[in-house]
Amino acid sequence: MRPWRGPPGSKGAMMRTLWRILRPGERREALRIFLWMVITSGFEMLGVGVVLPVAMFLVDPRHIMAMPAVRTIERFLGISSGRDFAVALALMLLAVIGAKAVVVSRGYRRQFGFLYRLQKDLADRLLAGYMAAPYAFHLTRNSTDLLKNVRGEIPILTDGVLLPGLQLISELVVSLAVFGLLMAVSPGLTLGIGMVLGAAFAVVFRATRARSERLGRARQDALASMFRHAATGLSAIKDLTVLDRQDRLLSQHEQATRRYSEASAAQMVTAHMPRLAIEGLAFAGLIGILLYAEWILRRPQAAIPLMAMYAMAVFRLMPSLSKMLNAAMSIRFNRATIAIVAQALTEVAPTADDEAATAALPFSREITLCHFSYSYPGTARQALDGVDLTITKGSSVAFVGPSGAGKSTLADVLLGLLQGNGDVLVDGEPLCPGAMKAWRRQIGYVPQQVYLADDTVAANVAFGVAEDEIDRKAVVRALKTAQLMHFVAELPAGIDTEVGDRGARLSGGQRQRLGIARALYHDPAILVLDEATSALDGPTEADLTAAITALAGHKTLIVIAHRLSTVACCDQVVLLEGGRVMARGAFAELARQHAFFQGGGPLAATPAA
């Protein structure tokens, strides 16, 4: 998709933006639906046009029967009486109405099928784009806003913009077809009525357009607030309960929902008001036809067939005009969604690097950072500043330093989550975007805060793997290494026990050990532990540290920790301060030479167990 260039202003810009959102196959389907609308309009025109001969036959059958065209039809059908012709005429009317019903219902199926397939496709595309977006993208975004775009804005786009848009086009085509038929029958009268209705339509639309846009913006802001407050309340339920501060958040959510409902209700009222004006104008039009026959034609009875056809036309056009107005106002009301979805899809559009085939990236010797620097988006401070580092395969490396030193940032760089200035080399080969998937398959990662899904122990250890593809032996092996199998074995369903939302049924230490088991499940070559033992008690930490240390030589260990017991056994300790490497070497050597490990240093001050 072409780069998004700001909110759509004119109708043409809005249509172009919508067109760019669609994929080629979706565009072709939209054109096929338009062609079906044209066919439908032909049947609508027939449904109105067939009323005229029926009405004329009822008013003056002899005049109709004397027409040459009618005589030709009689001979073709073998009709010999006016009664038989009336039956044939009635059957023809029923056939036209029946055919129209079939064509229109099929058109509805195509329209709604297309719209809701499109809604699914857009939601899938956007969520997949968010999931594949660079990690730095998520650092500058609110996850609630991303969720709102996927589950809130896309349904609004399809239900509030695209569906009304299709209805607007469909009803416009039908109205033009019926109007063309009326012009052929009585051009002067039709033109006069058309000008009056057109002027009324324009006046009503202009009068409500600004109000619809204003209400749409208010609804958009309220929707964003609703998502944020609801997400905050449910995510921080423990903190809010302990602090007894649920009332403030509930009040904020209530205010947002009230603004949302008020804007939506006001828009519904605005959308229904034009129908009343259109009904009055339609009734006035029928009175006008009667007066035309009385004052201009001087033959009131001659107006009956014309009035019948116009009545049928009005019966068909009145809801069309009302739907067109409602559709136009719905598009105005929801037009901000077009810009939001277009921008969101553009932000996560795949690049050539993203689409490149995954390259193999063997790791047999070392990982090297060459004068690597990184700044987080929107900040001038260097989180990493000229870092040079070599990590040998099979070795254990600890990153230590005060808070904000760049330890976790450095780990994220090694995980391939952040790209900055400088080189990251694996066996001398650059870590490029095309090789990221292959690289990450070799890494097991344990974050400070482990996310647990509301699922079983096994599903959380094999997180992201389909249930029927989970290697249960690998799950048990990982749980044993993480010192958790004894606890799991005592659970009612063992590894099939549900852990609750975010692991609510587990202790903090159990959640962290489950995260360690997850990192070990696929037997990675590299294990990155970011404060992985911080929530464990002394004995458990000692056992787990011993188990992890035993992996040294078989796996490359990268450890971020504050406890002496965790880093003392590492082959290399790297001290970071202000994003720079201040010292590196064996722990015993650094402990003698650097003040950070002595006296007031946090590692020295923290007991081993």
CSV table of C-alpha atoms in Angstrom, one decimal, residues 41-42 44-52 173-191 306 309-310 312-314:
chain,number,residue,atom,x,y,z
A,41,SER,CA,-31.3,-1.4,-10.7
A,42,GLY,CA,-32.7,-2.8,-14.0
A,44,GLU,CA,-36.1,-2.2,-9.9
A,45,MET,CA,-36.8,-0.1,-12.9
A,46,LEU,CA,-38.9,-3.0,-14.4
A,47,GLY,CA,-40.8,-3.3,-11.1
A,48,VAL,CA,-41.8,0.4,-11.3
A,49,GLY,CA,-42.4,0.5,-15.1
A,50,VAL,CA,-44.7,-2.5,-15.2
A,51,VAL,CA,-47.2,-0.6,-13.0
A,52,LEU,CA,-48.0,1.8,-15.8
A,173,VAL,CA,-27.9,3.5,-9.1
A,174,VAL,CA,-31.5,2.3,-8.5
A,175,SER,CA,-32.7,5.9,-8.0
A,176,LEU,CA,-31.1,7.0,-11.3
A,177,ALA,CA,-32.7,4.0,-13.1
A,178,VAL,CA,-36.1,4.8,-11.8
A,179,PHE,CA,-35.6,8.5,-12.4
A,180,GLY,CA,-34.7,7.7,-16.0
A,181,LEU,CA,-37.9,5.7,-16.5
A,182,LEU,CA,-40.0,8.6,-15.2
A,183,MET,CA,-38.2,11.0,-17.5
A,184,ALA,CA,-39.1,8.8,-20.4
A,185,VAL,CA,-42.8,8.8,-19.4
A,186,SER,CA,-43.1,12.5,-18.4
A,187,PRO,CA,-39.9,14.5,-18.7
A,188,GLY,CA,-41.3,17.9,-17.6
A,189,LEU,CA,-43.0,16.7,-14.5
A,190,THR,CA,-40.2,14.4,-13.5
A,191,LEU,CA,-37.6,17.1,-14.0
A,306,LEU,CA,-49.4,8.2,-14.0
A,309,MET,CA,-46.6,4.7,-11.5
A,310,TYR,CA,-45.3,7.7,-9.6
A,312,MET,CA,-44.8,3.1,-7.0
A,313,ALA,CA,-41.7,5.2,-7.8
A,314,VAL,CA,-42.1,7.2,-4.7
